[in-house]
XYZ file of C-alpha atoms in Angstrom:
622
model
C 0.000 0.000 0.000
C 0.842 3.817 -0.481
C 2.959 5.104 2.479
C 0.065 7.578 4.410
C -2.409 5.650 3.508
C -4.837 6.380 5.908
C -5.844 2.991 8.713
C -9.492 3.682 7.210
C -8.954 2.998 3.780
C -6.508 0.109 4.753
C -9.824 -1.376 6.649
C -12.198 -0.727 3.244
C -9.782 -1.990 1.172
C -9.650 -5.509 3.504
C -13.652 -5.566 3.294
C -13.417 -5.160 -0.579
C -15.408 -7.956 -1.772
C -14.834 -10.609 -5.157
C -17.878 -9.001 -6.882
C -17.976 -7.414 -9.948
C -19.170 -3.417 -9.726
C -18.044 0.161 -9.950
C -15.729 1.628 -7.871
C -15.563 5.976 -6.888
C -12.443 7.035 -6.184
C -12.941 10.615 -4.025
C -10.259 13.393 -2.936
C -10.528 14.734 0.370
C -13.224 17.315 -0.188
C -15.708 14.720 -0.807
C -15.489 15.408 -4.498
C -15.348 12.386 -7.027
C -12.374 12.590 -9.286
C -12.162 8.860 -11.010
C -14.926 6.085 -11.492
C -14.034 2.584 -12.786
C -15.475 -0.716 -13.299
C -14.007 -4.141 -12.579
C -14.917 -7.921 -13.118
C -13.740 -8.450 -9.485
C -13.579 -4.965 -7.208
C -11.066 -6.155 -4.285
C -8.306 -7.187 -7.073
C -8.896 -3.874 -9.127
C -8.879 -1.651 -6.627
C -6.298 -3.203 -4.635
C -3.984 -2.470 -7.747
C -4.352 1.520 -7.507
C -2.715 0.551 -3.874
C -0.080 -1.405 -4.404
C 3.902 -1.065 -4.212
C 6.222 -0.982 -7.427
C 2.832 -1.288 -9.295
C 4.092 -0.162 -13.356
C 1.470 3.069 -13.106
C 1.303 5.467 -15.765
C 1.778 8.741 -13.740
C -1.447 10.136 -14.521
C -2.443 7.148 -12.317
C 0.237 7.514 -9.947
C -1.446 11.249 -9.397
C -4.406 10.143 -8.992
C -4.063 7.774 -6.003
C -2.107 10.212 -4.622
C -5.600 12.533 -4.279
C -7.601 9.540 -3.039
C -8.687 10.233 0.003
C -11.875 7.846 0.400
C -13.514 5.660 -1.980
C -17.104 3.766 -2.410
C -18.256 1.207 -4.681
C -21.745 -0.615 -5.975
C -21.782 -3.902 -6.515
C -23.653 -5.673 -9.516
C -24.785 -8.739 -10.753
C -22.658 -8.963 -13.546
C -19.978 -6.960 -15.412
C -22.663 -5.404 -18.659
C -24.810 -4.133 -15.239
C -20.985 -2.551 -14.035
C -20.354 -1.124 -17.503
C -23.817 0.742 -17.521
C -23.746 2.163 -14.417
C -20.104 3.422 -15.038
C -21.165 5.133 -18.075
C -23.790 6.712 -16.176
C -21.404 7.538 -13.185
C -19.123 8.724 -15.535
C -21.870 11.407 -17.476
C -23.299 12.616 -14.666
C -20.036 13.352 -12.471
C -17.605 13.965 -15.098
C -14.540 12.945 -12.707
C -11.103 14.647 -13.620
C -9.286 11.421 -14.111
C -11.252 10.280 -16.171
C -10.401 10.454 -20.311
C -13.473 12.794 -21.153
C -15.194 14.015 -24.008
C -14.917 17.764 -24.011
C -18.783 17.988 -24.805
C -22.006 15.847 -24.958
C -22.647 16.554 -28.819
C -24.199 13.879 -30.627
C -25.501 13.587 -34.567
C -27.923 16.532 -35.144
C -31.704 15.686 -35.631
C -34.505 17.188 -37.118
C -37.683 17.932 -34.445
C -41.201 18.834 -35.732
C -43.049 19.842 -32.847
C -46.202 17.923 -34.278
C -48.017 18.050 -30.331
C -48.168 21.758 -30.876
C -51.356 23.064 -32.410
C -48.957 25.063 -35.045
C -46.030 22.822 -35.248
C -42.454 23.925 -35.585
C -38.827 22.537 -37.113
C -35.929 23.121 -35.511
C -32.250 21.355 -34.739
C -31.942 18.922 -31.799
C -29.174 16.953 -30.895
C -31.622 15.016 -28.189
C -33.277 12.669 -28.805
C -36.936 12.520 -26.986
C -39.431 9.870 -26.508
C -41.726 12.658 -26.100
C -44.609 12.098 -28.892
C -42.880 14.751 -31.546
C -41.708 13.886 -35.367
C -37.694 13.469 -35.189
C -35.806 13.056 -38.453
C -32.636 12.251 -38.825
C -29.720 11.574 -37.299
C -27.764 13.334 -39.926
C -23.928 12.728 -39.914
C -23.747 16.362 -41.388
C -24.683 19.059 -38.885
C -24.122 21.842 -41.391
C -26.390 19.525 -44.054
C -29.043 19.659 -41.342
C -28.862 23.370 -40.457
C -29.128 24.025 -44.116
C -32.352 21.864 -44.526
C -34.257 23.512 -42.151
C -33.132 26.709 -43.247
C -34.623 25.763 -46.647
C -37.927 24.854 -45.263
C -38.584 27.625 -43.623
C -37.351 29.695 -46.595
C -40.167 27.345 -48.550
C -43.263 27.342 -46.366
C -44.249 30.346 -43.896
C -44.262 28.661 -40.837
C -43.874 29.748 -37.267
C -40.305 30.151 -36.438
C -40.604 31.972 -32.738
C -40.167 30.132 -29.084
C -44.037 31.529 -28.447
C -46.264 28.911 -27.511
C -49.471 29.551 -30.179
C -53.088 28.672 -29.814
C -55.862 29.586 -32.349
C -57.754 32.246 -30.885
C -54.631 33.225 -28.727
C -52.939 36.837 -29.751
C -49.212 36.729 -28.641
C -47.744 39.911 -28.963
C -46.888 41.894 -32.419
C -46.032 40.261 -35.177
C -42.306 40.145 -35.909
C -40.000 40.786 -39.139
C -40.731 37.058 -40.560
C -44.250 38.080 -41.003
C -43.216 41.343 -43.116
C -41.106 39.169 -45.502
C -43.322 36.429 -46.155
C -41.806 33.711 -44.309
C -44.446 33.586 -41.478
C -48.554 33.448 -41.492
C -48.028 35.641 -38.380
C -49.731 32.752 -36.455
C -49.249 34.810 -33.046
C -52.157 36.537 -33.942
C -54.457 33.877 -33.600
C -56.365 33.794 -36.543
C -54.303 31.268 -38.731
C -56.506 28.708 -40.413
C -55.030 25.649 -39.136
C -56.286 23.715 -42.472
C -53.874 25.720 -44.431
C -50.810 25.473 -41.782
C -51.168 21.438 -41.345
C -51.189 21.004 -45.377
C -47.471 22.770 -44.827
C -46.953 20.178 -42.118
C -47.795 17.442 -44.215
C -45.519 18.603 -46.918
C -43.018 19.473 -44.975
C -42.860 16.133 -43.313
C -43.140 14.302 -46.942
C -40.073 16.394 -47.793
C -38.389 14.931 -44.768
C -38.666 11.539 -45.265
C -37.597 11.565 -48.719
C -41.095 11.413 -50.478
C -40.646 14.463 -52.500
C -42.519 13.494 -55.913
C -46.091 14.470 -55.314
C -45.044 18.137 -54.625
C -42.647 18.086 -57.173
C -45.107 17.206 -59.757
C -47.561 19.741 -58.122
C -45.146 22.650 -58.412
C -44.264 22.076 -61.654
C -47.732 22.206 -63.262
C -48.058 25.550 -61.100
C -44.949 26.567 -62.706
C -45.743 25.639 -66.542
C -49.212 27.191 -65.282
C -47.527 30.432 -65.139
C -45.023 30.524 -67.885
C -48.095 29.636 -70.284
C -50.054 32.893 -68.921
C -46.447 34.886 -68.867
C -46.020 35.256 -65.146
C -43.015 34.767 -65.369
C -41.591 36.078 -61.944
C -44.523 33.509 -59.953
C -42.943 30.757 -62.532
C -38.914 32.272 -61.006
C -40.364 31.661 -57.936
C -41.586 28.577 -57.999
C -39.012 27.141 -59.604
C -36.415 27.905 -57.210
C -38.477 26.040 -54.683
C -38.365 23.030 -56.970
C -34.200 23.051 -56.965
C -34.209 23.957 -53.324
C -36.309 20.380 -52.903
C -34.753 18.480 -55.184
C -31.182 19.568 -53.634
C -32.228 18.514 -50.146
C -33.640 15.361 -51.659
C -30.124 14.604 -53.423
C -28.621 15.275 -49.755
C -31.175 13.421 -47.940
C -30.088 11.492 -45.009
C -30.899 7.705 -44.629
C -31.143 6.991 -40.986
C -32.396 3.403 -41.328
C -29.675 0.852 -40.104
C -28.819 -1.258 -42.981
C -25.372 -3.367 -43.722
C -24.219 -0.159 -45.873
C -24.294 1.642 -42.608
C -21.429 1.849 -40.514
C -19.300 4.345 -38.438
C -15.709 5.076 -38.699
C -13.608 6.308 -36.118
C -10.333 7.718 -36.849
C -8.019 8.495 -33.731
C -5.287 10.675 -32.963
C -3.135 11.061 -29.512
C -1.876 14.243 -28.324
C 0.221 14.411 -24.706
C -2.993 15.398 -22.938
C -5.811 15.213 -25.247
C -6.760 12.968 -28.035
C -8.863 14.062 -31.341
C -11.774 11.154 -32.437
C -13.128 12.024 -36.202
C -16.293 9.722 -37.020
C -17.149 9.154 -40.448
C -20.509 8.348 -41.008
C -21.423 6.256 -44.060
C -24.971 5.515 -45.072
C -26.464 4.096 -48.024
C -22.267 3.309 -48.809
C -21.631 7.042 -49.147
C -19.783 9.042 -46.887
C -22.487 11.487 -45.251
C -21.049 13.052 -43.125
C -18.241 13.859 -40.132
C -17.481 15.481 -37.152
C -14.646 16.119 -34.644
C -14.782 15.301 -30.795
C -12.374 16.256 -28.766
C -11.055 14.128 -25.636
C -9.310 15.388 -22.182
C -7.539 13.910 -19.344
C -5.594 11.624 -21.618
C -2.018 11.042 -20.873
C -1.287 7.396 -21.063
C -0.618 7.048 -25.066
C -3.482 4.191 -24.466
C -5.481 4.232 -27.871
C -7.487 1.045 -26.645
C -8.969 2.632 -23.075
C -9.024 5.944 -25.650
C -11.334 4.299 -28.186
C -12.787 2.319 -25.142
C -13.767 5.423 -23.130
C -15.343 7.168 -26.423
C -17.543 4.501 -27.629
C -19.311 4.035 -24.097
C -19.464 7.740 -23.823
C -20.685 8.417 -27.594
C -23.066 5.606 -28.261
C -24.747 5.470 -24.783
C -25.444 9.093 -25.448
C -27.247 8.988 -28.580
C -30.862 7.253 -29.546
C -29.156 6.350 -33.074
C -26.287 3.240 -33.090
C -24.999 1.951 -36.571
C -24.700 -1.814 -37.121
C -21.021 -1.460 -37.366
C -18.431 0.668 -36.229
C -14.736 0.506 -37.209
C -11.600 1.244 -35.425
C -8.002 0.764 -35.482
C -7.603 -1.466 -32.637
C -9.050 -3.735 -30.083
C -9.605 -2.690 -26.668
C -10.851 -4.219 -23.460
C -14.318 -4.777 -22.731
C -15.025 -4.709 -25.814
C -17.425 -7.816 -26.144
C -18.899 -6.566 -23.728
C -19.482 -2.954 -25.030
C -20.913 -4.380 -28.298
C -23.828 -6.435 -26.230
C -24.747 -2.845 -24.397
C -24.605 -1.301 -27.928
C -26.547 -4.183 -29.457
C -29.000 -4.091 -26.154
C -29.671 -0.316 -26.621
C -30.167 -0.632 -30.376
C -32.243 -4.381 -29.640
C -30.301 -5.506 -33.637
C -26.553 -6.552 -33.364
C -23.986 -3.888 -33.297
C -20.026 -4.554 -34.180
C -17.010 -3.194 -33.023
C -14.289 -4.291 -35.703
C -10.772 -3.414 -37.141
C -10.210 -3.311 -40.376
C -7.709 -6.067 -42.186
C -7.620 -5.031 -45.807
C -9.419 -3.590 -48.378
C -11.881 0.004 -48.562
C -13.071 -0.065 -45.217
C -9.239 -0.373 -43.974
C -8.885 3.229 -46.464
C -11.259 4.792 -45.288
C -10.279 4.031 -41.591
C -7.010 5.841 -42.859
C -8.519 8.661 -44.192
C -10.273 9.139 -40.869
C -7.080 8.850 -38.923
C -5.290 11.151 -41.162
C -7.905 13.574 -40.463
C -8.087 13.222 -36.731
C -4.578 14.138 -36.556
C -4.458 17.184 -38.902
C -7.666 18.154 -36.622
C -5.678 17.947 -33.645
C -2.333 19.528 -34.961
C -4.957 22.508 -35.663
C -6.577 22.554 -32.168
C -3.388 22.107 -30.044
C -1.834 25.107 -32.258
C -4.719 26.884 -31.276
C -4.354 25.982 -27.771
C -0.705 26.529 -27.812
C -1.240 29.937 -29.003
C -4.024 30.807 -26.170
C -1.594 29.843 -23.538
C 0.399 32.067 -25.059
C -1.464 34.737 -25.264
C -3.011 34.410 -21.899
C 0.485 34.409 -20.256
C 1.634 37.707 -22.067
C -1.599 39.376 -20.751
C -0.542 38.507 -17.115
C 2.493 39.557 -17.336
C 1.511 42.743 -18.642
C -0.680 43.356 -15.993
C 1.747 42.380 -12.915
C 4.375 45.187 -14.971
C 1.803 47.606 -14.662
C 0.915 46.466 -11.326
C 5.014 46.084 -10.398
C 5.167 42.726 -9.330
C 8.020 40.910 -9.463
C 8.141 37.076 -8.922
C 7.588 34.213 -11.191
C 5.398 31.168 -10.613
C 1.563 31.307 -10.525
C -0.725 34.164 -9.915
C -3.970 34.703 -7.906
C -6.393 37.868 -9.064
C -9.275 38.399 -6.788
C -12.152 41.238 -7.930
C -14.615 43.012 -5.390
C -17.993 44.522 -6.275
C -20.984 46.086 -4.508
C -24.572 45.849 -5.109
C -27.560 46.944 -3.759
C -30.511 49.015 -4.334
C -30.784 52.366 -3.733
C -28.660 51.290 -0.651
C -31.058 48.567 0.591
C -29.711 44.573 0.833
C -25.988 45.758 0.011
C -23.682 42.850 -1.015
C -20.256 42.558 -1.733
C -18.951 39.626 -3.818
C -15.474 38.510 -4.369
C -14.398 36.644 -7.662
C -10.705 34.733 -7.973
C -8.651 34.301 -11.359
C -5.495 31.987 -10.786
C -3.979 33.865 -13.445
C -6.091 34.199 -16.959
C -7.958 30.882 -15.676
C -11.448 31.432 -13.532
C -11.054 30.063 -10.146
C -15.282 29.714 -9.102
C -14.621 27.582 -5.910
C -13.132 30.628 -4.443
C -15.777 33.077 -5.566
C -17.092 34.773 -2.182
C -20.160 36.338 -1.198
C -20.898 39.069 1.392
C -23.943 40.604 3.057
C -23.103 44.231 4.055
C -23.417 44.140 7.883
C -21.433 47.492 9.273
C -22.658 50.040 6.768
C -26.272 51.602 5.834
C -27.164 53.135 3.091
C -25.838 53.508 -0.450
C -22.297 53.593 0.310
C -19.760 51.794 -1.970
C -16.561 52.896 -0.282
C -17.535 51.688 3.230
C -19.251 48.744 1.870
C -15.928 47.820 -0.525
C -13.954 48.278 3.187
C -16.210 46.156 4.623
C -15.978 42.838 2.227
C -11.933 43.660 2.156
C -11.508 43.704 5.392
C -13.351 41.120 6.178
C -11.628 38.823 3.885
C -8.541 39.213 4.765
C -9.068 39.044 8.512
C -10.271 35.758 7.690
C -7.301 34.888 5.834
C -4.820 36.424 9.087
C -6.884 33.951 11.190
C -6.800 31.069 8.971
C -3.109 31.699 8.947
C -2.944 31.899 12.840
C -4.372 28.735 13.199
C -2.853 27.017 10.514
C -6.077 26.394 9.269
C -6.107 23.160 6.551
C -9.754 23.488 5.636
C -8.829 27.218 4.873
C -11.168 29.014 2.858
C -9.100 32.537 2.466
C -6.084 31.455 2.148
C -3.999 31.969 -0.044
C -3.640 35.707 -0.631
C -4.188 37.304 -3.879
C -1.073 38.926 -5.358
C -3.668 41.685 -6.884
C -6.707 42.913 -5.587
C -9.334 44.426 -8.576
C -11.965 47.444 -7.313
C -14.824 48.052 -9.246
C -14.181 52.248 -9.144
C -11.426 55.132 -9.508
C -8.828 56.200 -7.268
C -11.067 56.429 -4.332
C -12.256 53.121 -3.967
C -8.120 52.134 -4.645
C -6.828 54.314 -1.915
C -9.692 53.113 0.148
C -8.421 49.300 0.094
C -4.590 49.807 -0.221
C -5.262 51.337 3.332
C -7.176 48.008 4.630
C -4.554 46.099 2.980
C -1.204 48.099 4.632
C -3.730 47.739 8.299
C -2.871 44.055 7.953
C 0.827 44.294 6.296
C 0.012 42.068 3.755
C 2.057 42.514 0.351
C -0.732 43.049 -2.138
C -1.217 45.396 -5.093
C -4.379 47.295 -5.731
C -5.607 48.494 -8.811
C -9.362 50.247 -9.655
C -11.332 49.146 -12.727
C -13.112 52.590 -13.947
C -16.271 52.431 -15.695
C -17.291 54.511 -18.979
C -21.155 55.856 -18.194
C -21.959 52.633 -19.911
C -20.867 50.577 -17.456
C -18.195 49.106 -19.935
C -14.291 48.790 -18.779
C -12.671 52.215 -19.695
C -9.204 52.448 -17.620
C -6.768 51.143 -14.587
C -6.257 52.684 -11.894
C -3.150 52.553 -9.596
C -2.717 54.195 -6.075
C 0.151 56.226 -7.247
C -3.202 57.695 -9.375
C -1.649 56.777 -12.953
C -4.009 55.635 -14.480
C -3.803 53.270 -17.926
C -6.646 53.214 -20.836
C -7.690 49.617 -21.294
C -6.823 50.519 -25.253
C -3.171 50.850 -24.313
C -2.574 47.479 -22.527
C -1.458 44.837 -25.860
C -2.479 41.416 -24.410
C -4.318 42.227 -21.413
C -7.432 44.094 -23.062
C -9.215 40.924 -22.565
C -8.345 39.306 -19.599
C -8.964 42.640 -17.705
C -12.976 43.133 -19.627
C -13.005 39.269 -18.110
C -12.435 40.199 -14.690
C -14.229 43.668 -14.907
C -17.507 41.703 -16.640
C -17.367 38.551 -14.209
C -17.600 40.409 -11.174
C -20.317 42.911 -12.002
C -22.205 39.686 -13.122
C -21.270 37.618 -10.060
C -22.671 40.548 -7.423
C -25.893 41.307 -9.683
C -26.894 38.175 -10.088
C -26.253 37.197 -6.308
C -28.311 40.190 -5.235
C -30.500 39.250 -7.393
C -31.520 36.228 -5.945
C -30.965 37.684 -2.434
C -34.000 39.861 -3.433
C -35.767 37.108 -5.155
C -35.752 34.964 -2.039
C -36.945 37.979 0.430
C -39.902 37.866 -1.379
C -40.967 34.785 -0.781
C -39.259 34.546 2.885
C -40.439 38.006 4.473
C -41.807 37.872 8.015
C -44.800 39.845 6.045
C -45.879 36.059 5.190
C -46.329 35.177 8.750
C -49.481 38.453 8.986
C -52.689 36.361 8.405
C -53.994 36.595 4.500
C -51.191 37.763 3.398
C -49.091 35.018 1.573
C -46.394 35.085 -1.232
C -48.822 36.661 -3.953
C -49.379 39.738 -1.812
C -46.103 40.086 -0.543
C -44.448 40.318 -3.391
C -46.808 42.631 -4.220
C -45.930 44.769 -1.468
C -41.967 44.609 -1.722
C -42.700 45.569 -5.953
C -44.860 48.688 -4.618
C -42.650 50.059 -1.980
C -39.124 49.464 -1.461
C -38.361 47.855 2.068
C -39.987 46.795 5.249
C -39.250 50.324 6.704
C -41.199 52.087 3.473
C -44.526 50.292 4.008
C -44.202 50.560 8.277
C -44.053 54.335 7.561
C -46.630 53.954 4.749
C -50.314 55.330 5.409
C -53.217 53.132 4.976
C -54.619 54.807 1.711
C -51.103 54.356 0.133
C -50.849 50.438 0.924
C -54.422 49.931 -0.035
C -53.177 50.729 -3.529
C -51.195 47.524 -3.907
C -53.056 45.231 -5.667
C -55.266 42.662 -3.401
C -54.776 44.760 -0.526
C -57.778 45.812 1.163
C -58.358 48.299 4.218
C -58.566 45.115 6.866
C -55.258 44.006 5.196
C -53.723 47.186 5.445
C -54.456 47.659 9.373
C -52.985 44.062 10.102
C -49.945 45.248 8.453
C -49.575 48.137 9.932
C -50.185 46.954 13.735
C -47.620 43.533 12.669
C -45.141 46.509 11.744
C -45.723 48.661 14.535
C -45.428 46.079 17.056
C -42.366 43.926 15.448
């Protein structure tokens, strides 16, 4: 076992029993940072454990953050690999090889349980009672077809939800060019907007030579009477079907079908391309990225992607190729086959086309990664310039890493002031150390005394925490600069809280334009920098500026939000959380409405004089 490994875990590991399960590897907050599977649990996770085991040191990190662990045992070892996978989604542990998002193949969702159904793109899938078409390899092919459809029939295109007889507003610019019946007004004859439906969905699955035939007599109908614009017209809408017919997608699963997955290993992410051929033509492809690998493994690399991919989509080919075997991977072909209920294969290639086009794919998962880790490469890059601009300006001098923490104020018009506090560890957000504050010391709409306050208070937190040695410290450690949201007030106003403690930290002010947008930097000496003349740090610096405005709006925001609802008005008979929030809309604070008369909070709506008294005499008497 690992020296320091606690008597605790020793004891778990001893109880470990020979069952098959999942096992959940946690760090010391509590947090769950790895989740594996394994035919027999005490032998697998004895192994993480073990002396001179040959780990990769991604693994050898790992254990090294296990503080506790759990596990689940199963009947079998497919029961093991299905809860992992769902472990795996839901958590997302760091240690485990991830895919950088949940994207799956695009489909095509007519809302058909609307009254006045709609099109748009999905990538879920949902067993919900709606048309879905698809899954189309080719996002772009996808975007593009309903882009064409709604270019072809004038169908409602907005997020209202529309009812016949049911006005909704104005009508909006789609109406004014044609493209939309204006069906928020109510008064759409739904006749006329389900034969577009019908049509629509004919175009959709493929049956497209009905309307065809139908335009084109409307079409010869007009050249013959020389309308020869209505004949332009409807001629374009015959190549704009017959293109998307050419292009259609064939989602049904036959032996043509098959996916190809094409893989390419970087030193700490890998680069997955999957070609999708249908009908023996290549339809389609698209890029997934993969983090947290480090162990030049392409089987547990293809291994990790296929559970991840295929468990997270309702459509599952009847063959998918790669370059090499992996583990499990019986085993992943009966979930496959048991999600699609028809046999799915996992194979690799010998010889012949499928073996070139599995080389094609490669060759393009690698030029997609060379792009995306220059990319990358070139972010770092620029990110580090911009903080080392910014410590110049701010005259620090030290290398290693750097910690940025940003204060703001909110209230309104002085009432429920909050302070919030928001951390960049360098150019990188840091949101487990955000902060919040409720204003305790200071009344009214002051920023400077409030901005004291939250300072102040943070690091005397952080001197105590240091006092005590503190290891569950929560302030520690101290930021190297500290961000205002103001001028050369508010900056002289902290770098005097910050010399009361003798701590060693710079301060710098982040002035607003009167649109509230990032306009200079402020240092106590009072020079003061444009945000045009800094080269790299222009962004980084809106970043901070923008986060921490956000951060203390929104959390006062919800303060507010939940005052309505939690008042001690609530607890005055007949009034409840309608009438309340009634009252906080029409005046202010509690203090407004105690000094209100009675004529002036019978004007809130569903208060009547008996209401009105009982708050009052509550008021007077709390």
């Amino acid at each position: 076992m690992r020296e320091n490994f606690s008597e605790n875990l020793n004891k778990k590991i001893k109880l470990l029993p020979q069952n098959s399960g999942v096992y959940i590897m946690k760090d010391e907050n509590g947090t769950i940072i790895y989740v594996g599977k394994a035919k027999v649990l005490k032998n697998r996770v004895t192994q993480y454990f073990r002396k001179n085991s040959n780990h990769t040191p991604k693994v050898l990190k790992m254990v090294e953050n296990i503080a506790d662990f759990e596990y689940i045992i199963t009947s079998n070892e497919m029961e093991a690999l299905i809860l992992e996978c769902n472990l795996i989604k839901k958590y997302r542990p760091y240690y485990n090889i991830l895919m950088r998002d949940d994207k799956t193949y695009p489909y095509i969702k007519l809302t058909t349980k609307d009254e006045y159904p709609k099109l748009f793109i999905t990538r879920k899938y949902v067993n919900d009672g709606n048309k879905y078409f698809g899954p189309y390899a080719n996002a772009t092919y996808a975007k593009k077809t309903v882009s064409t459809i709604n270019e072809l029939y004038p169908i409602a295109m907005c997020k209202k939800e529309l009812k016949y007889g049911v006005k909704k507003g104005n009508v909006c610019l789609n109406y004014h060019i044609g493209q939309c019946l204006g069906v928020c007004q109510g008064n759409v004859n739904k006749d006329l907007y389900n034969s577009y439906i019908k049509e629509i969905t004919d175009i959709l699955n493929g049956k497209t030579g009905k309307i065809i035939s139908s335009l084109e007599s409307k079409m010869n109908a007009y050249s013959e009477n020389l309308d020869f614009e209505n004949a332009g017209k409807v001629r374009d809408k015959i190549f704009a079907i017959k293109g998307l017919k050419s292009e259609q997608n064939v989602s049904n699963a036959t032996a043509d079908n098959m996916d190809i997955l094409g893989l390419a290993m970087g030193e700490d992410m890998a680069c997955v391309q999957v070609y999708a051929l249908r009908d023996k033509k290549i339809v389609g492809r698209e890029n997934y990225i993969l983090k947290g690998q480090n162990e030049k493994d392409a089987g547990e690399v293809l291994s990790a992607f296929v559970k991840q991919f295929y468990t997270n989509t309702p459509f599952i080919p009847p063959l998918i190729l790669v370059e090499r075997e992996f583990d499990d991977v019986e085993n992943i072909q009966n979930l496959l086959s048991e999600l699609k209920t028809t046999k799915v294969q996992i194979k690799v290639p010998i010889r012949g086309e499928k073996k070139k086009l599995l080389k094609l794919a490669t060759d393009n998962a690698k030029l997609n990664l060379e792009n995306i880790v220059g990319k990358e490469k070139q972010r770092i890059l620029m990110e580090k310039k911009a903080v080392e601009e910014i410590n110049d300006y701010a005259g620090i001098i030290k290398e290693g890493n750097f910690r940025y923490e940003a204060y703001d104020i909110s209230n309104t018009s002085g009432v429920d002031s909050v302070g919030v506090m928001v951390v960049f560890d360098g150019a990188k957000r840091n949101n487990k150390a955000y902060r919040k504050f409720r204003i305790k010391s200071v009344e009214g709409p002051n920023d400077y005394g409030s901005m004291v306050e939250v300072v102040f208070r943070r690091l005397n937190r952080a001197r105590k925490e240091m006092e005590e040695q503190d290891e569950n410290a929560r302030f520690l450690p101290l930021p190297d600069i500290i961000f205002v949201d103001g001028g050369i007030g508010h900056v002289n106003a902290i770098k005097n809280v910050v010399d009361t403690f003798g701590f060693n930290i710079k301060v710098l002010g982040l002035g607003k334009n009167n649109k509230h947008k990032l306009k200079e930097v402020v240092k106590d000496n009072e020079e003061v920098r444009n945000i045009k003349d800094f080269e790299y740090a222009k962004k980084l610096l809106n970043d901070i500026s923008e986060e921490v405005h956000r951060y203390a709006i929104d959390y006062h925001k919800n303060l507010r939000s939940k005052s309505f609802l939690k008042t001690t008005l609530e607890e005055i008979e007949g009034i409840g959380k309608v009438k309340c929030r009634n009252l906080l809309t029409h005046f202010k604070n509690l203090e407004e409405i105690k000094n209100a008369s009675l004529a002036e909070i019978m004007k809130v709506d569903g208060m009547n004089e008996a209401l009105a008294k009982k708050v009052k005499d509550y008021l007077k008497n709390d």
